[in-house]
XYZ file of C-alpha atoms in Angstrom:
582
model
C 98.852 -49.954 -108.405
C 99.722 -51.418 -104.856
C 97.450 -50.638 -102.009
C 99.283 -48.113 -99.537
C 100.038 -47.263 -96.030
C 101.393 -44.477 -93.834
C 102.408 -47.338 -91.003
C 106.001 -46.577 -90.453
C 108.822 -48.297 -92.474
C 111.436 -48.474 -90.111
C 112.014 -51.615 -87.740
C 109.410 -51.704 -84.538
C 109.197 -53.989 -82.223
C 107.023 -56.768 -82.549
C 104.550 -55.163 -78.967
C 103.757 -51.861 -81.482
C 101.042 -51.952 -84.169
C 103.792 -50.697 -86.987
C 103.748 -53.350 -89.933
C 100.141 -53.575 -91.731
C 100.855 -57.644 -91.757
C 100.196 -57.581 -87.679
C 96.369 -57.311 -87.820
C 95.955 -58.643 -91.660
C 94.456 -61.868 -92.315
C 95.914 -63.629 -95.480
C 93.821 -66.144 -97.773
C 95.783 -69.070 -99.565
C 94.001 -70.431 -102.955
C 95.645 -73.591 -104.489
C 94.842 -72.558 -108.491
C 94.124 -75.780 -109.404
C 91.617 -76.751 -107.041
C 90.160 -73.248 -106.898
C 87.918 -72.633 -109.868
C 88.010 -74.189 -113.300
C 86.730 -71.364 -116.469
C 87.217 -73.785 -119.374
C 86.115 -76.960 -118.526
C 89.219 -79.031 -118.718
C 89.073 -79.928 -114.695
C 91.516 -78.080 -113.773
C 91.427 -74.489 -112.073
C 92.798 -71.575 -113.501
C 93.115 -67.634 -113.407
C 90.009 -66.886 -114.985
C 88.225 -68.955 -112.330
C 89.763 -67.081 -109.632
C 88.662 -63.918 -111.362
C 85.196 -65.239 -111.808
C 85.234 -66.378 -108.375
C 86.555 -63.653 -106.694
C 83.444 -61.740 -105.385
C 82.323 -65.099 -104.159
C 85.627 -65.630 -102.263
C 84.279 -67.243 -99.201
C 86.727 -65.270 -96.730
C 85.639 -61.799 -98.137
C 87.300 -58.662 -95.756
C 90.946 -60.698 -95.970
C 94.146 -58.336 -96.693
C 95.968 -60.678 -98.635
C 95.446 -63.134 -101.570
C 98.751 -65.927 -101.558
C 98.386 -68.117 -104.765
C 100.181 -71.585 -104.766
C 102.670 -71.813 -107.725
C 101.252 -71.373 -111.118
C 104.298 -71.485 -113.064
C 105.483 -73.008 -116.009
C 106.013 -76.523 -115.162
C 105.807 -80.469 -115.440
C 103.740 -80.609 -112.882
C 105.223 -83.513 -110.965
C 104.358 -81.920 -107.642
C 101.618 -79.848 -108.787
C 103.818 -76.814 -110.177
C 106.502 -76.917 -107.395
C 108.596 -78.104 -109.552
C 109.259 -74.880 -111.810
C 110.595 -74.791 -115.472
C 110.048 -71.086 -116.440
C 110.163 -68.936 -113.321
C 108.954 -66.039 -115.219
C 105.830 -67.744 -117.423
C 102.139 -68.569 -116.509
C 101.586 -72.735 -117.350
C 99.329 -72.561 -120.036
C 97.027 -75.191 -117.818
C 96.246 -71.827 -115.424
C 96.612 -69.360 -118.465
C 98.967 -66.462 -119.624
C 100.592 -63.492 -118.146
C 97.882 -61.412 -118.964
C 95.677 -62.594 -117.283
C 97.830 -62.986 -113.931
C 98.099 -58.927 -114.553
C 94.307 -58.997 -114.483
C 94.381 -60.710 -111.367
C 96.302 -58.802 -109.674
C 94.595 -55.420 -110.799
C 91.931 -56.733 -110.079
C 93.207 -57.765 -106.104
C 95.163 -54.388 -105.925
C 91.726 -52.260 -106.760
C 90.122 -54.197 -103.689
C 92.725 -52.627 -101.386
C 94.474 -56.539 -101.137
C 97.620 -57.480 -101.720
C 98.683 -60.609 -103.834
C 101.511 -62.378 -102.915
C 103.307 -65.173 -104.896
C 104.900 -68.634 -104.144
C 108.600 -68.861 -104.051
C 110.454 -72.112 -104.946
C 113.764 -71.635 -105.217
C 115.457 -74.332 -103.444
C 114.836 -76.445 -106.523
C 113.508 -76.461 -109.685
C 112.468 -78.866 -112.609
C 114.913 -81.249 -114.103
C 112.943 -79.561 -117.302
C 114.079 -75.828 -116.493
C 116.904 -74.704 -119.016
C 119.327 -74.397 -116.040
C 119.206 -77.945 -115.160
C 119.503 -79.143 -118.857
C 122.504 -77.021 -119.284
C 123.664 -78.435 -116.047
C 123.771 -82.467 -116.656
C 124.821 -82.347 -120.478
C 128.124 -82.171 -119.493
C 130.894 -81.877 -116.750
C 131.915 -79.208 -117.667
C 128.728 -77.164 -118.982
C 129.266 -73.669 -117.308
C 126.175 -74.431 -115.735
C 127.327 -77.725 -114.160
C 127.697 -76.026 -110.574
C 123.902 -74.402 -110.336
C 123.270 -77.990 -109.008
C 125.304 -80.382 -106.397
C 126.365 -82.847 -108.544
C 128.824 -85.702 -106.740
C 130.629 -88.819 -107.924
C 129.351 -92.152 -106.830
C 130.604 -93.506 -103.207
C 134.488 -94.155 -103.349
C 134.973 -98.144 -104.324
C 131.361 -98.183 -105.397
C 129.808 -98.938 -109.002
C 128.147 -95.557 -110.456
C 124.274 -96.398 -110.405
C 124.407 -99.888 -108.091
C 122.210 -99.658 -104.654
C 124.161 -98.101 -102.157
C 126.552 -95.874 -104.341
C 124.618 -93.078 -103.939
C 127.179 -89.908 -102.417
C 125.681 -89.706 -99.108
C 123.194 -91.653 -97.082
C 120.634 -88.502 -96.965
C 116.898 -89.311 -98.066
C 114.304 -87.517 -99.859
C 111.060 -85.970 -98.366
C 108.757 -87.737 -100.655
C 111.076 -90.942 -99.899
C 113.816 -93.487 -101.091
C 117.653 -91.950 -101.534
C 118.211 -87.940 -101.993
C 120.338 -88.553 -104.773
C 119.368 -89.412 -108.870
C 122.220 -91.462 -110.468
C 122.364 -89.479 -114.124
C 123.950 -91.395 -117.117
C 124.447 -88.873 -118.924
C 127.999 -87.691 -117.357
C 127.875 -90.837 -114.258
C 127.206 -88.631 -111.721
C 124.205 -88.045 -108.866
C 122.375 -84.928 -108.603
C 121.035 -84.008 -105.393
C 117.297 -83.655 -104.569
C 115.743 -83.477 -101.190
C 112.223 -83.756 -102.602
C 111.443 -85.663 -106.358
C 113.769 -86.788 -108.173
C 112.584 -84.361 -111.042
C 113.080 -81.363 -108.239
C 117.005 -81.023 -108.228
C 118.403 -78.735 -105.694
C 119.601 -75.275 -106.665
C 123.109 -74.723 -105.347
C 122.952 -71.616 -103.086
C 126.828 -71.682 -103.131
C 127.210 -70.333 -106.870
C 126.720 -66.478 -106.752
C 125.136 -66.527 -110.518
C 122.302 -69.248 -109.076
C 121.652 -66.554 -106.321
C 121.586 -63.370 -109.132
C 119.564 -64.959 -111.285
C 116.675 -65.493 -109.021
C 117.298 -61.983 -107.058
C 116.743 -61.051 -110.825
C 113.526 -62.890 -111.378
C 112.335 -62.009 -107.932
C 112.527 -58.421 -108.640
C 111.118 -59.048 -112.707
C 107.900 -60.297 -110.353
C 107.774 -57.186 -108.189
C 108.045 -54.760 -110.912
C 105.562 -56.461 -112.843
C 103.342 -56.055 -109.297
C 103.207 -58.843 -107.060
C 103.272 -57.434 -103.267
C 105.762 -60.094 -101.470
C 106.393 -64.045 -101.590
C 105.502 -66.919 -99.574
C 109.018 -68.969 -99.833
C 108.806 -72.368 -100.234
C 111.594 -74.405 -97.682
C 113.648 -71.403 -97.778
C 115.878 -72.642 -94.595
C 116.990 -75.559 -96.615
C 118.565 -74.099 -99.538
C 121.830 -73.274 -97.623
C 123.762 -76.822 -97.783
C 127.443 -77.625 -96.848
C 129.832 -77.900 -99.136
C 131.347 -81.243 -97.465
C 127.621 -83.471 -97.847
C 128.901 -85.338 -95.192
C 126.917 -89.267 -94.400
C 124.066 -88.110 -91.500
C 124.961 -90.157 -88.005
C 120.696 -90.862 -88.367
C 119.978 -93.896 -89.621
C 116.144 -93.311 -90.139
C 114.462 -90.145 -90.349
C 110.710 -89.504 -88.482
C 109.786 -86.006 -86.948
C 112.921 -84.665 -86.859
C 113.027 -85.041 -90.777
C 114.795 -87.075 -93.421
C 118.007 -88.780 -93.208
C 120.303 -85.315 -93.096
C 117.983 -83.286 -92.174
C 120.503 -81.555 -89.654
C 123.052 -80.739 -92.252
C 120.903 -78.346 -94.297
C 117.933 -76.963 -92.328
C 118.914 -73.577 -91.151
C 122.250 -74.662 -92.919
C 125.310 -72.623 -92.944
C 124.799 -69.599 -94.620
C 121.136 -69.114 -94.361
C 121.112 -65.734 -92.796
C 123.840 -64.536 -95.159
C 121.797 -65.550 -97.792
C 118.549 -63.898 -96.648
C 120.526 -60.847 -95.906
C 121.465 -60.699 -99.504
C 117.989 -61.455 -100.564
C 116.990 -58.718 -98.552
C 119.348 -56.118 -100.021
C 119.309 -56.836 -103.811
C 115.212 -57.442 -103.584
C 113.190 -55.565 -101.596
C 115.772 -52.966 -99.809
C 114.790 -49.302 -101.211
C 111.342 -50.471 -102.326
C 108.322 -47.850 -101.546
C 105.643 -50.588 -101.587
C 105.310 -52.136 -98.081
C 105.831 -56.148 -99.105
C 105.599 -59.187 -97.368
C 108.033 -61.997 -97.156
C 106.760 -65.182 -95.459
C 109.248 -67.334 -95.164
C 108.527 -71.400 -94.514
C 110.807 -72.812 -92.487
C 110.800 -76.325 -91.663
C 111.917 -77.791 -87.829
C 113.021 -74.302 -87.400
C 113.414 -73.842 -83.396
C 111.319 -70.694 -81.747
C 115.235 -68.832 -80.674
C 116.089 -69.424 -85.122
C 113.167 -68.118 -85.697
C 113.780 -64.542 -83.876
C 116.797 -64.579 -85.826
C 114.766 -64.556 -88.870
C 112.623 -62.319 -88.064
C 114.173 -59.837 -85.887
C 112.988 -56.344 -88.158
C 117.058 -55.028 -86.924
C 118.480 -58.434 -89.331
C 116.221 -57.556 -92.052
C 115.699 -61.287 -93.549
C 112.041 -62.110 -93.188
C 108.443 -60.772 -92.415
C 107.500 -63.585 -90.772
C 108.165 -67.848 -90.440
C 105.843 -70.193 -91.247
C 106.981 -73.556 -89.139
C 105.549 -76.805 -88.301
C 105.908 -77.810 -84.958
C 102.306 -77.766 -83.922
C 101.448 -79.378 -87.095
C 103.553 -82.353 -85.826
C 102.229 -82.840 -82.230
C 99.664 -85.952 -83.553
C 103.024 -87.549 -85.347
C 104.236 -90.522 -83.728
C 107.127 -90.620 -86.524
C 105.770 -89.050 -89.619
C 102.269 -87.435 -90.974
C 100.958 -90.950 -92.003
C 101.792 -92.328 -88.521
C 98.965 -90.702 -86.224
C 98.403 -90.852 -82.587
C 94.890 -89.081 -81.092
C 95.573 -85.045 -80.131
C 96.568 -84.316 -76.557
C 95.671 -80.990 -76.472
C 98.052 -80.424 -73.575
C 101.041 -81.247 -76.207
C 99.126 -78.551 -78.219
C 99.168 -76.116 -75.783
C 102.906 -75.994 -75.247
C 104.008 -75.834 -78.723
C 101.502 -72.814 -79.300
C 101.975 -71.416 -75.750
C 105.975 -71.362 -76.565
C 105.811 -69.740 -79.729
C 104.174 -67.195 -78.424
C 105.924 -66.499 -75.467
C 108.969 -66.943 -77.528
C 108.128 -64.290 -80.308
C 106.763 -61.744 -77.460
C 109.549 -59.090 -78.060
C 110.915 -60.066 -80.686
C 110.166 -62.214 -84.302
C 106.581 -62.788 -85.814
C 104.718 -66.275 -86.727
C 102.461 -67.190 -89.005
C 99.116 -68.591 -87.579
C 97.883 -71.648 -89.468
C 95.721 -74.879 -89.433
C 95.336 -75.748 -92.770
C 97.131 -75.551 -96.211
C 98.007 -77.238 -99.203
C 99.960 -80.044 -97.409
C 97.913 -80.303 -94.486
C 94.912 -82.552 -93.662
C 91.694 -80.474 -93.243
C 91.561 -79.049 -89.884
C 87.818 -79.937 -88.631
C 88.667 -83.740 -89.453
C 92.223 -83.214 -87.713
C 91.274 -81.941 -84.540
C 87.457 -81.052 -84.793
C 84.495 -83.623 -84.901
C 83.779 -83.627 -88.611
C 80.738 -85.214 -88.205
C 78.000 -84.340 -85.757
C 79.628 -80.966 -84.225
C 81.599 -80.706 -87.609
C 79.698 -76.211 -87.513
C 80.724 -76.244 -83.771
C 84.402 -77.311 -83.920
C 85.261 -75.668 -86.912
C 84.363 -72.131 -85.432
C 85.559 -73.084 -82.363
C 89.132 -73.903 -83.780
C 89.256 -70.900 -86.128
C 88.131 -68.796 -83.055
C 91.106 -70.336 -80.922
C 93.629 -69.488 -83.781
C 92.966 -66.193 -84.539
C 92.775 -65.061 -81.552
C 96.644 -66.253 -81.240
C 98.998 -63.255 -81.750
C 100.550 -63.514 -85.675
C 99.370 -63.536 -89.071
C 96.737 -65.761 -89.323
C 96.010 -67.646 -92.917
C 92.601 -69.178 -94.103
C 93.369 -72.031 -97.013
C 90.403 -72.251 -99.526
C 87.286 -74.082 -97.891
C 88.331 -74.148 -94.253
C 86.138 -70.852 -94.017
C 83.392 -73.538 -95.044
C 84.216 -76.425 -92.702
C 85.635 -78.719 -95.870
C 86.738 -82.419 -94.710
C 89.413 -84.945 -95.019
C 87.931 -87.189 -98.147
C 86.747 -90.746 -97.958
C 89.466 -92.211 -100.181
C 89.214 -95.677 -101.241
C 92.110 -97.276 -103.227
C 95.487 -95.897 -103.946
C 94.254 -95.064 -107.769
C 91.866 -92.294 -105.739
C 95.279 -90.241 -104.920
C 97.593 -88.080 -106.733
C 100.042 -86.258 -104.245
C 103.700 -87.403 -104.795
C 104.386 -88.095 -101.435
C 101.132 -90.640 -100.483
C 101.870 -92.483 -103.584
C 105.804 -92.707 -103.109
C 104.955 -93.685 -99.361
C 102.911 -96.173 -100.106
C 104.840 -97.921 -102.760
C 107.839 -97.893 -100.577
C 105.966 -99.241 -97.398
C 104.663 -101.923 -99.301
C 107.973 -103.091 -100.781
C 109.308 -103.164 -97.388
C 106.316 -105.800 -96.575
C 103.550 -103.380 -95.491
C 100.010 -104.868 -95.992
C 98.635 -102.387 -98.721
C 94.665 -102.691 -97.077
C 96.108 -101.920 -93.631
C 98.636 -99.002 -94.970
C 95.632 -97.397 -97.092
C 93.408 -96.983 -94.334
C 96.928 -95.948 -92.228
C 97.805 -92.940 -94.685
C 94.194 -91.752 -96.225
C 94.203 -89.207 -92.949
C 97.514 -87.815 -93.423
C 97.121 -87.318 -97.237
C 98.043 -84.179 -98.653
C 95.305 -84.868 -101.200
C 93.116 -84.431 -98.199
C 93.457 -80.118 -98.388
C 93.533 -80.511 -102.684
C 90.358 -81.825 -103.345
C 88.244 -79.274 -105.352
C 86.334 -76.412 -103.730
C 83.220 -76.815 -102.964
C 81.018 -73.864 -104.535
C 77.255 -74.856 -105.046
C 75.017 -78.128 -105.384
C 75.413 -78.050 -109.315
C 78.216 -81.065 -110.641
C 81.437 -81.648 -108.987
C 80.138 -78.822 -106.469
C 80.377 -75.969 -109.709
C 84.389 -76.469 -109.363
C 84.309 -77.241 -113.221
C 81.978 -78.513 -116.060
C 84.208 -80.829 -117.095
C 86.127 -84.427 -115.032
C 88.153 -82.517 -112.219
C 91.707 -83.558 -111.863
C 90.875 -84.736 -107.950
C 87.403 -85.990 -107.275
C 85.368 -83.906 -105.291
C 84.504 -84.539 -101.772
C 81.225 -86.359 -101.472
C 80.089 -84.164 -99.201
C 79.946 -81.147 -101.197
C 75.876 -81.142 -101.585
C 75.822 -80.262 -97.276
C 79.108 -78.286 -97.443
C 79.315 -75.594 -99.906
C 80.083 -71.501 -100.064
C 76.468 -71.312 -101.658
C 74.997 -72.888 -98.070
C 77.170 -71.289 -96.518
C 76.695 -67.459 -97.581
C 72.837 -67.806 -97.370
C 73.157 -69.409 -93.625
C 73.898 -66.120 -90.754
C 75.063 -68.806 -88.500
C 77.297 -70.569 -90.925
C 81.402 -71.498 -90.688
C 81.821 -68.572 -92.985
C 80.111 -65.424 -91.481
C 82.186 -66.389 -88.035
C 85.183 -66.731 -89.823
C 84.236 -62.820 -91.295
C 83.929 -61.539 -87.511
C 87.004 -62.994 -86.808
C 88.651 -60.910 -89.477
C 87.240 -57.912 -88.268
C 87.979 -58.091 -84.692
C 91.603 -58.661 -85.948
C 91.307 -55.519 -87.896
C 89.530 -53.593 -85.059
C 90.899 -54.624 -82.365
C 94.631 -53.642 -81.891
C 94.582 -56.196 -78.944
C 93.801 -58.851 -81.093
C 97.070 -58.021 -83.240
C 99.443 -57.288 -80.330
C 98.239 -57.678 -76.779
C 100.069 -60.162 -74.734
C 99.434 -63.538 -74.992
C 99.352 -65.423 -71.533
C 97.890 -69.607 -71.436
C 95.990 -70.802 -68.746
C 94.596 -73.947 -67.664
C 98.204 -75.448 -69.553
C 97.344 -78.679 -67.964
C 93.248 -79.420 -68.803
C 92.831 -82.167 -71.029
C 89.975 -80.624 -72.811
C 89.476 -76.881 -72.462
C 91.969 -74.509 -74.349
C 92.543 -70.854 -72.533
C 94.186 -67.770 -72.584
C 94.112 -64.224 -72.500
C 95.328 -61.312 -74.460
C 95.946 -57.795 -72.925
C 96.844 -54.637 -74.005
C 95.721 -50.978 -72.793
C 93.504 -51.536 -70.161
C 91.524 -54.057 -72.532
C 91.803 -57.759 -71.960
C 90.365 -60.861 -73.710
C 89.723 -64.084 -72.460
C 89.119 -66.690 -75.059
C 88.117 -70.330 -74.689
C 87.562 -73.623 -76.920
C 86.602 -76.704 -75.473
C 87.797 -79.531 -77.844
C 85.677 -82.196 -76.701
C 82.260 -83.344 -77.283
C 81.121 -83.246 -73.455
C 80.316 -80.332 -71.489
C 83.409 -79.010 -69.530
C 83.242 -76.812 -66.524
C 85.870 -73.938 -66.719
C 87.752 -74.074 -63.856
C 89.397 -70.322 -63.644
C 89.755 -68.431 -60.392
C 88.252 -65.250 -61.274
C 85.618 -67.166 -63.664
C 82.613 -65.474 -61.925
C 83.586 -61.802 -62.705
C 84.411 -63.242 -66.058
C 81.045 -65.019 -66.832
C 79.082 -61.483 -66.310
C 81.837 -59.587 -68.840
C 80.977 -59.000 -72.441
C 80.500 -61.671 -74.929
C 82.022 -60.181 -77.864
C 81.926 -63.998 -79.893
C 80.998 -67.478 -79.835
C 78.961 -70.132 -81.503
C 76.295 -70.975 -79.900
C 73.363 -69.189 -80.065
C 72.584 -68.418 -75.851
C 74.220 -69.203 -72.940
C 72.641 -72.042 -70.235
C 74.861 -71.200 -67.786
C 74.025 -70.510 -64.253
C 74.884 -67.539 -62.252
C 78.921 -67.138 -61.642
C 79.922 -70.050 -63.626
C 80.998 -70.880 -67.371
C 80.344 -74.568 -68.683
C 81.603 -74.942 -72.227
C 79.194 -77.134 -74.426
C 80.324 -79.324 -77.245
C 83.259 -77.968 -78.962
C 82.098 -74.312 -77.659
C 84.097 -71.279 -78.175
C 83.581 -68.148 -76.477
C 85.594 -64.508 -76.285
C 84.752 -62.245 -73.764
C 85.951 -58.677 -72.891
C 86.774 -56.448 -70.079
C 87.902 -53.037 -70.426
């Protein structure tokens, strides 16, 4: 059985406490990194049941697992096959119904991925679909002739001039019929054409098979992309960088998104007793698109999960860094906020399966590596949203140390890399250029105990384990009162006892300091301020009212006593603080 609520089901405004997703916390395991049962390296169900009393971020509402479906695994099971099997690598249906008894008698909710802007070249569809022209199946994918004038398979014939996300053309020349298939991502994820009413009722069908069988909601995977024009016009962009591949604009937030999502709505989840959750991830979506799809009245998503503060370090992609200016940090999160007030809900998030770890992104991983990481989780989820812990940032977990290109397995560093270097890149200098911006960085085995490969498996895991795993470790970290993980467990619960924590206003201050991060939240006659300095020096807060501030309550921070004098508040290295009036 689902857990249940008496929270009203009808739309509320965002500034009332009326969906049980505003003060839930959710926690995101990657199965095969999480915990391995049978020794073959990689993790499965069975670890996660093992492991689940253990679960570093213990008190969260929400369990969302990173596909484990049937699949080839070229990008690590988002490219699906069977949308309605277990892989055998992660185990069987039965024992994803354990799991999610097992979640659902702890009160949680689980929540699956969603990949349905693509699947496998291997799934039955696609096979169907390129063995012939005119295979009734042909039109589930965009399939296009080569360029007019232009030899079927030569460089340059390709339909369009769009490009991939894990690089090199969008398009896969086929010989089987002499036609390109569309792909956005690997050339073994084609693209699912929305367009077809049978592509969109068969996965409204398997969507609802996964809710009957008891899954509480999806994360979707790229959903704004899978709306594409019929035309596939050439891009005017000649290069891609932040504002996403060649053709980017045609298909992100394309056409008929909201129609589509509308649908979704209506033929999934409409008339449904269980309260569910729909996340959707929606890449260079704008804050006023957003509202749109989130707006409880248009009944298309829960909430958006978007990028744009994961971009602000990007001088023209995530393996081309520039140092943090917090400022630039500040504005992105300052107009989300400000933009979702009334209306629309976000997702709050520093790390996840394709992000670098957090404390080595913005933190000091090294000698205030305890400091920054509270002080970042603090400055998060005190953010109005949903926030979301990934596996081992409740723990502090690190970028990796990686050496040659051999040490990585994520599609997009290795496709990167071999393109760079045939363009002329040095392969020495681009190693060291894209080891921080690795996905790999986030799917690197948790880190457990002191025992091998940090007790992730008793067997060769698939990804080597951080070297660091013998200091950083749930084991540590559970025995230590003052550790990463016990803050990130009051955080929790001042989200789930605090209603202003979930709704209050949200107003910045200090938008221009270089080093101190501030705001306030308000609601009822009860107002927090919270601060984070993100430096290693000690930074004077320069607020007007900071005197009647420094004598209010200090409900959190993380360090153990003040040193400040009377009537003033000097942040030390990487401090965090919350303090209450009201």
């Amino acid at each position: 059985m689902r857990p249940t609520t008496d929270q009203a089901s009808s739309p509320a405004p965002a500034t009332s406490l009326s969906r049980w997703w505003q003060r839930a916390v959710v926690y995101q395991i990657y199965p095969r990194s999480f915990a391995d049962s049978n020794g073959d390296g990689i993790g499965d169900i069975q670890g996660i049941i093992v492991r689940r009393d253990s679960r570093a971020a213990r008190g969260v509402d929400v369990l969302w697992l990173s596909p484990m479906y049937r699949s080839p695994q070229d990008d690590n099971g988002y490219d699906i096959s069977d949308y309605q099997d277990i892989d055998p690598l992660f185990g069987t249906l039965d024992d994803f119904d354990r799991l999610a008894q097992a979640v659902h008698d702890r009160g949680m909710r689980i929540i699956m991925d969603l990949v349905v802007n693509h699947t496998s070249d291997e799934h039955p569809w696609f096979i169907e679909s390129r063995s012939s022209i005119d295979n009734p199946k042909r039109d589930w994918y965009w399939w296009r002739p080569a360029r007019e004038g232009m030899h079927p398979g030569a460089p340059g014939a390709e339909p369009n001039n769009w490009t991939s996300f894990f690089s090199g053309p969008a398009w896969e020349y086929d010989e089987t019929t002499g036609e390109y298939y569309l792909h956005l991502f690997s050339r073994k994820q084609p693209d699912l054409n929305w367009e077809n009413p049978d592509v969109r009722r068969a996965v409204y069908d398997m969507m609802n098979w996964w809710l009957d069988r008891g899954v509480d909601g999806f994360r979707m995977d790229v959903i704004n992309l899978i709306s594409k024009p019929g035309s596939l016009t050439d891009a005017h962009a000649v290069s891609g960088g932040l504002a996403g591949p060649v053709g980017f604009e045609h298909y992100a937030s394309g056409p008929r998104i909201h129609e589509f999502l509308q649908e979704m709505h209506r033929e999934v989840f409409e008339g449904r007793d269980a309260e569910l959750l729909t996340v959707g991830e929606t890449p260079g979506v704008t804050v006023d698109e957003a509202k749109l799809y989130t707006d409880p009245a248009r009944k298309e998503l829960d909430m958006v999960f978007q990028f744009e503060h994961m971009s602000v370090d990007h001088v023209s992609n995530r393996f081309d860094l520039k140092p943090l200016d917090l400022r630039d940090l500040k504005a992105t999160l300052g107009r989300w906020q400000a933009g979702l007030a009334e209306v629309g809900w976000n997702s709050l998030y520093w790390n996840n399966h394709d992000q670098p770890r957090v404390v080595s992104r913005f933190g000091d991983d090294d000698e205030y590596r305890v400091q920054s990481a509270k002080m970042l989780g603090t400055i998060l989820h005190l953010h109005r949203g949903t926030p979301y812990v990934y596996q081992g940032e409740e723990l502090g977990m690190t970028n990796v140390p990686f050496d040659t290109l051999d040490d990585f397995r994520d599609i997009e560093t290795i496709n990167y890399f071999q393109d760079a270097v045939g363009r002329g890149r040095n392969p020495d200098e681009l190693l060291r250029e894209i080891a921080p911006g690795s996905r790999d960085n986030a799917r690197t085995p948790m880190q457990w105990d002191t025992s091998a490969h940090a007790g992730f498996t008793t067997g060769d895991p698939w990804l080597p384990v951080n070297r660091n795993y013998q200091e950083i470790n749930a084991e540590a970290a559970l025995a230590d009162p003052d550790s990463i993980l016990h803050h990130y467990r009051m955080l929790i619960a001042l989200r789930h006892d605090h209603p202003v924590v979930a709704i209050g206003d949200f107003t910045m201050l200090l938008e221009q300091a270089p080093k101190v991060y501030a705001f306030t939240r308000s609601l009822d006659g009860t107002t927090l301020l919270v601060l984070g300095n993100f430096s290693s020096d000690e930074v004077n807060v320069d607020l007007p009212d900071v005197a009647e501030w420094a004598g209010s309550e200090l409900v959190l921070g993380n360090y153990l006593a003040s040193t400040d004098q009377p009537g003033e508040i000097v942040l030390r290295p990487w401090e965090t603080r919350v303090y209450r009036r009201g």
